[in-house]
mmCIF file of C-alpha atoms in Angstrom:
data_model
loop_
_atom_site.group_PDB
_atom_site.id
_atom_site.type_symbol
_atom_site.label_atom_id
_atom_site.label_comp_id
_atom_site.label_asym_id
_atom_site.label_seq_id
_atom_site.Cartn_x
_atom_site.Cartn_y
_atom_site.Cartn_z
ATOM 1 C CA SER A 1 3.787 -1.772 -22.905
ATOM 2 C CA GLN A 2 2.388 1.004 -20.728
ATOM 3 C CA GLN A 3 0.208 3.632 -22.339
ATOM 4 C CA GLY A 4 -1.344 6.037 -19.873
ATOM 5 C CA GLU A 5 0.700 7.991 -17.398
ATOM 6 C CA GLU A 6 -1.005 9.452 -14.366
ATOM 7 C CA ASP A 7 0.043 12.628 -12.686
ATOM 8 C CA PRO A 8 0.671 13.177 -9.839
ATOM 9 C CA GLN A 9 1.934 9.861 -8.554
ATOM 10 C CA ALA A 10 0.607 10.659 -5.113
ATOM 11 C CA LEU A 11 -1.883 13.225 -3.840
ATOM 12 C CA SER A 12 -2.854 14.008 -0.267
ATOM 13 C CA ILE A 13 -5.802 16.286 0.524
ATOM 14 C CA GLN A 14 -8.219 17.098 3.341
ATOM 15 C CA GLU A 15 -11.742 15.764 3.402
ATOM 16 C CA GLY A 16 -14.066 18.107 1.555
ATOM 17 C CA GLU A 17 -11.445 19.332 -0.886
ATOM 18 C CA ASN A 18 -11.426 18.481 -4.567
ATOM 19 C CA ALA A 19 -8.926 16.048 -6.048
ATOM 20 C CA THR A 20 -7.698 16.290 -9.618
ATOM 21 C CA MET A 21 -5.719 13.589 -11.320
ATOM 22 C CA ASN A 22 -4.359 13.718 -14.841
ATOM 23 C CA CYS A 23 -3.590 11.086 -17.416
ATOM 24 C CA SER A 24 -1.571 11.414 -20.593
ATOM 25 C CA TYR A 25 -1.292 8.870 -23.341
ATOM 26 C CA LYS A 26 0.585 8.426 -26.567
ATOM 27 C CA THR A 27 -1.449 6.735 -29.268
ATOM 28 C CA SER A 28 -4.947 7.087 -30.660
ATOM 29 C CA ILE A 29 -7.759 5.683 -28.559
ATOM 30 C CA ASN A 30 -11.369 4.623 -28.825
ATOM 31 C CA ASN A 31 -12.087 5.474 -25.225
ATOM 32 C CA LEU A 32 -10.443 6.181 -21.921
ATOM 33 C CA GLN A 33 -11.512 4.696 -18.623
ATOM 34 C CA TRP A 34 -10.813 5.466 -15.005
ATOM 35 C CA TYR A 35 -10.572 2.790 -12.365
ATOM 36 C CA ARG A 36 -10.178 2.776 -8.611
ATOM 37 C CA GLN A 37 -8.317 0.238 -6.579
ATOM 38 C CA ASN A 38 -8.662 0.053 -2.853
ATOM 39 C CA SER A 39 -5.710 -1.444 -1.064
ATOM 40 C CA GLY A 40 -5.665 -5.213 -1.415
ATOM 41 C CA ARG A 41 -8.758 -5.303 -3.619
ATOM 42 C CA GLY A 42 -9.533 -5.648 -7.307
ATOM 43 C CA LEU A 43 -10.116 -2.815 -9.667
ATOM 44 C CA VAL A 44 -13.446 -1.043 -9.860
ATOM 45 C CA HIS A 45 -14.519 0.622 -13.066
ATOM 46 C CA LEU A 46 -15.533 4.242 -12.437
ATOM 47 C CA ILE A 47 -16.259 5.935 -15.708
ATOM 48 C CA LEU A 48 -15.654 5.652 -19.436
ATOM 49 C CA ILE A 49 -15.326 8.533 -21.844
ATOM 50 C CA ARG A 50 -15.330 7.981 -25.579
ATOM 51 C CA SER A 51 -12.930 9.678 -27.930
ATOM 52 C CA ASN A 52 -15.683 11.898 -29.355
ATOM 53 C CA GLU A 53 -16.718 13.115 -25.891
ATOM 54 C CA ARG A 54 -15.113 16.000 -24.059
ATOM 55 C CA GLU A 55 -16.622 15.769 -20.604
ATOM 56 C CA LYS A 56 -18.581 13.299 -18.552
ATOM 57 C CA HIS A 57 -20.073 13.314 -15.067
ATOM 58 C CA SER A 58 -20.980 10.576 -12.673
ATOM 59 C CA GLY A 59 -21.983 11.621 -9.178
ATOM 60 C CA ARG A 60 -18.988 13.405 -7.648
ATOM 61 C CA LEU A 61 -16.763 12.408 -10.548
ATOM 62 C CA ARG A 62 -16.024 14.598 -13.532
ATOM 63 C CA VAL A 63 -13.844 13.385 -16.376
ATOM 64 C CA THR A 64 -12.529 15.477 -19.242
ATOM 65 C CA LEU A 65 -10.804 14.321 -22.388
ATOM 66 C CA ASP A 66 -8.649 16.382 -24.732
ATOM 67 C CA THR A 67 -7.692 14.211 -27.677
ATOM 68 C CA SER A 68 -5.586 16.980 -29.235
ATOM 69 C CA LYS A 69 -3.368 16.969 -26.152
ATOM 70 C CA LYS A 70 -3.834 13.247 -25.558
ATOM 71 C CA SER A 71 -4.776 13.870 -21.969
ATOM 72 C CA SER A 72 -7.622 13.286 -19.541
ATOM 73 C CA SER A 73 -8.396 14.481 -16.055
ATOM 74 C CA LEU A 74 -10.444 12.987 -13.254
ATOM 75 C CA LEU A 75 -11.930 15.382 -10.731
ATOM 76 C CA ILE A 76 -13.407 14.109 -7.481
ATOM 77 C CA THR A 77 -15.396 16.827 -5.765
ATOM 78 C CA ALA A 78 -16.055 17.102 -2.044
ATOM 79 C CA SER A 79 -13.704 14.248 -1.291
ATOM 80 C CA ARG A 80 -14.294 11.800 1.528
ATOM 81 C CA ALA A 81 -11.947 9.592 3.506
ATOM 82 C CA ALA A 82 -13.493 6.618 1.707
ATOM 83 C CA ASP A 83 -12.133 7.991 -1.577
ATOM 84 C CA THR A 84 -8.647 7.033 -0.414
ATOM 85 C CA ALA A 85 -7.417 4.615 -3.076
ATOM 86 C CA SER A 86 -5.269 4.350 -6.168
ATOM 87 C CA TYR A 87 -6.771 5.663 -9.366
ATOM 88 C CA PHE A 88 -5.777 4.357 -12.759
ATOM 89 C CA CYS A 89 -6.537 5.531 -16.233
ATOM 90 C CA ALA A 90 -6.740 2.992 -19.009
ATOM 91 C CA THR A 91 -6.818 3.610 -22.717
ATOM 92 C CA ALA A 92 -8.650 1.364 -25.117
ATOM 93 C CA ASN A 93 -7.941 1.063 -28.806
ATOM 94 C CA ASN A 94 -10.106 -1.592 -30.409
ATOM 95 C CA ASN A 95 -9.667 -4.587 -28.126
ATOM 96 C CA ASP A 96 -6.372 -3.480 -26.672
ATOM 97 C CA MET A 97 -6.388 -1.860 -23.244
ATOM 98 C CA ARG A 98 -3.441 -0.443 -21.366
ATOM 99 C CA PHE A 99 -3.115 1.023 -17.903
ATOM 100 C CA GLY A 100 -1.026 3.755 -16.405
ATOM 101 C CA ALA A 101 0.881 3.424 -13.154
ATOM 102 C CA GLY A 102 -1.825 5.167 -11.129
ATOM 103 C CA THR A 103 -2.216 8.044 -8.694
ATOM 104 C CA ARG A 104 -2.322 7.253 -5.003
ATOM 105 C CA LEU A 105 -4.957 9.509 -3.400
ATOM 106 C CA THR A 106 -5.084 9.948 0.354
ATOM 107 C CA VAL A 107 -8.006 11.871 1.829
ATOM 108 C CA LYS A 108 -7.419 12.879 5.431
ATOM 109 C CA PRO A 109 -10.446 13.123 7.728
ATOM 110 C CA ASN B 1 -23.202 -13.558 -12.972
ATOM 111 C CA ALA B 2 -20.298 -14.283 -10.692
ATOM 112 C CA GLY B 3 -17.910 -11.831 -12.344
ATOM 113 C CA VAL B 4 -14.298 -12.593 -13.095
ATOM 114 C CA MET B 5 -13.057 -15.300 -10.771
ATOM 115 C CA GLN B 6 -9.414 -15.641 -9.940
ATOM 116 C CA ASN B 7 -7.961 -18.372 -7.844
ATOM 117 C CA PRO B 8 -6.282 -18.862 -5.631
ATOM 118 C CA ARG B 9 -6.552 -15.496 -3.882
ATOM 119 C CA HIS B 10 -3.237 -16.084 -2.151
ATOM 120 C CA LEU B 11 -0.460 -18.361 -3.286
ATOM 121 C CA VAL B 12 2.814 -19.060 -1.517
ATOM 122 C CA ARG B 13 5.583 -20.792 -3.381
ATOM 123 C CA ARG B 14 9.183 -21.579 -2.569
ATOM 124 C CA ARG B 15 11.891 -20.442 -4.930
ATOM 125 C CA GLY B 16 12.168 -22.829 -7.851
ATOM 126 C CA GLN B 17 8.593 -24.098 -7.683
ATOM 127 C CA GLU B 18 5.897 -23.498 -10.272
ATOM 128 C CA ALA B 19 2.967 -21.142 -9.807
ATOM 129 C CA ARG B 20 -0.317 -21.565 -11.658
ATOM 130 C CA LEU B 21 -2.817 -18.724 -11.552
ATOM 131 C CA ARG B 22 -6.310 -19.239 -12.867
ATOM 132 C CA CYS B 23 -8.786 -16.785 -14.279
ATOM 133 C CA SER B 24 -12.361 -17.609 -15.218
ATOM 134 C CA PRO B 25 -13.773 -14.746 -17.273
ATOM 135 C CA MET B 26 -17.306 -13.535 -17.060
ATOM 136 C CA LYS B 27 -19.816 -15.589 -18.961
ATOM 137 C CA GLY B 28 -19.796 -14.597 -22.604
ATOM 138 C CA HIS B 29 -16.398 -12.887 -22.415
ATOM 139 C CA SER B 30 -13.816 -14.237 -24.810
ATOM 140 C CA HIS B 31 -11.049 -11.695 -24.203
ATOM 141 C CA VAL B 32 -8.715 -12.018 -21.255
ATOM 142 C CA TYR B 33 -5.932 -9.739 -20.055
ATOM 143 C CA TRP B 34 -3.340 -10.388 -17.397
ATOM 144 C CA TYR B 35 -1.686 -7.623 -15.406
ATOM 145 C CA ARG B 36 0.972 -7.655 -12.727
ATOM 146 C CA GLN B 37 1.139 -5.196 -9.898
ATOM 147 C CA LEU B 38 4.354 -4.991 -7.960
ATOM 148 C CA PRO B 39 4.252 -3.572 -4.428
ATOM 149 C CA GLU B 40 3.837 0.197 -4.471
ATOM 150 C CA GLU B 41 3.603 0.220 -8.264
ATOM 151 C CA GLY B 42 0.847 0.424 -10.853
ATOM 152 C CA LEU B 43 -0.501 -2.239 -13.091
ATOM 153 C CA LYS B 44 1.685 -3.517 -15.871
ATOM 154 C CA PHE B 45 0.251 -5.260 -18.877
ATOM 155 C CA MET B 46 1.466 -8.782 -19.426
ATOM 156 C CA VAL B 47 -0.587 -10.583 -22.023
ATOM 157 C CA TYR B 48 -3.822 -10.390 -23.977
ATOM 158 C CA LEU B 49 -5.548 -13.582 -25.059
ATOM 159 C CA GLN B 50 -8.624 -14.633 -26.892
ATOM 160 C CA LYS B 51 -9.889 -18.165 -26.893
ATOM 161 C CA GLU B 52 -7.011 -20.445 -27.934
ATOM 162 C CA ASN B 53 -4.940 -17.505 -29.183
ATOM 163 C CA ILE B 54 -2.316 -15.200 -27.742
ATOM 164 C CA ILE B 55 -2.948 -11.795 -29.254
ATOM 165 C CA ASP B 56 -0.268 -9.749 -27.541
ATOM 166 C CA GLU B 57 2.366 -11.003 -25.144
ATOM 167 C CA SER B 58 4.626 -7.978 -25.301
ATOM 168 C CA GLY B 59 4.510 -7.549 -21.540
ATOM 169 C CA MET B 60 5.486 -11.087 -20.671
ATOM 170 C CA PRO B 61 9.007 -11.816 -19.471
ATOM 171 C CA LYS B 62 10.807 -13.852 -22.086
ATOM 172 C CA GLU B 63 11.537 -16.755 -19.800
ATOM 173 C CA ARG B 64 9.600 -18.759 -17.221
ATOM 174 C CA PHE B 65 6.242 -17.085 -17.919
ATOM 175 C CA SER B 66 3.526 -18.481 -20.152
ATOM 176 C CA ALA B 67 -0.204 -18.014 -20.575
ATOM 177 C CA GLU B 68 -2.999 -19.877 -22.211
ATOM 178 C CA PHE B 69 -6.734 -19.528 -22.687
ATOM 179 C CA PRO B 70 -8.068 -22.870 -23.892
ATOM 180 C CA LYS B 71 -11.343 -23.451 -25.640
ATOM 181 C CA GLU B 72 -12.740 -24.894 -22.458
ATOM 182 C CA GLY B 73 -11.796 -23.856 -18.965
ATOM 183 C CA PRO B 74 -10.079 -20.889 -17.370
ATOM 184 C CA SER B 75 -7.131 -18.885 -18.563
ATOM 185 C CA ILE B 76 -3.915 -19.957 -16.891
ATOM 186 C CA LEU B 77 -0.870 -17.839 -16.135
ATOM 187 C CA ARG B 78 2.036 -20.130 -15.423
ATOM 188 C CA ILE B 79 5.297 -19.103 -13.815
ATOM 189 C CA GLN B 80 8.018 -21.696 -13.740
ATOM 190 C CA GLN B 81 10.934 -21.740 -11.300
ATOM 191 C CA VAL B 82 9.637 -18.762 -9.365
ATOM 192 C CA VAL B 83 12.015 -16.238 -7.861
ATOM 193 C CA ARG B 84 11.442 -13.672 -5.111
ATOM 194 C CA GLY B 85 11.026 -10.930 -7.703
ATOM 195 C CA ASP B 86 7.901 -12.681 -8.990
ATOM 196 C CA SER B 87 6.105 -11.803 -5.755
ATOM 197 C CA ALA B 88 3.267 -9.527 -6.818
ATOM 198 C CA ALA B 89 -0.468 -9.278 -7.298
ATOM 199 C CA TYR B 90 -1.627 -10.690 -10.612
ATOM 200 C CA PHE B 91 -4.900 -9.375 -11.972
ATOM 201 C CA CYS B 92 -6.981 -10.751 -14.768
ATOM 202 C CA ALA B 93 -9.629 -8.842 -16.678
ATOM 203 C CA SER B 94 -12.152 -10.013 -19.219
ATOM 204 C CA SER B 95 -14.292 -8.329 -21.806
ATOM 205 C CA PRO B 96 -16.725 -9.299 -24.506
ATOM 206 C CA VAL B 97 -15.882 -8.268 -28.032
ATOM 207 C CA GLY B 98 -15.663 -4.501 -27.822
ATOM 208 C CA ASP B 99 -13.822 -1.785 -25.977
ATOM 209 C CA TYR B 100 -16.047 -0.768 -23.095
ATOM 210 C CA GLY B 101 -15.460 -1.134 -19.389
ATOM 211 C CA TYR B 102 -13.647 -4.268 -18.568
ATOM 212 C CA THR B 103 -14.298 -6.423 -15.536
ATOM 213 C CA PHE B 104 -11.446 -7.283 -13.258
ATOM 214 C CA GLY B 105 -10.974 -10.117 -10.873
ATOM 215 C CA SER B 106 -9.828 -9.544 -7.310
ATOM 216 C CA GLY B 107 -6.359 -10.766 -8.116
ATOM 217 C CA THR B 108 -4.012 -13.488 -6.956
ATOM 218 C CA ARG B 109 -1.319 -12.471 -4.548
ATOM 219 C CA LEU B 110 1.778 -14.511 -5.129
ATOM 220 C CA THR B 111 4.437 -14.654 -2.447
ATOM 221 C CA VAL B 112 7.711 -16.392 -3.157
ATOM 222 C CA VAL B 113 9.636 -17.414 -0.074
#
């Protein structure tokens, strides 16, 4: 069954702007992960945040986690056309991992 | 380390034929997950396997679909008597024991004609 739900389903921004994507989930988790999928390609792991962490950075990526609200956000700063892709959140509970339906991000040059 | 290998990359089958999708996990990984991605949709969980065991198949259609992960060799997702609605990208992921970042294969794109 699905676990995470991304919001919005689609997002279109101009190059240089920031992009924020949200993910909500329903059950307890050990960690939450964000993935990117370029059209026609496999998934690429971006960042993992553990349930006892509140914020994590990796380059232009910033992820927050609010376990009380069961939600996470992914912020991409200073977006580039190459950031155009689908972004998925995945929740992990022990060895069980579930994905949301994804947010389709389009960055216009 | 070659990563998660899925083959074939593209598979075309006529309605009623069988499709076999293979996934070789990363070396040392004993957990395998299969996901299906329909056109314009997100990933949907299908099945979670460990060596020789199906742990969770709650996402598998009740009929025509089966999966295995034998002691030796790749994990196999088998679709019998394919129909046009089975056309999708099928992704496999593997992980070692634990819950950190999983590694995905590049997927198999199944087209049923």
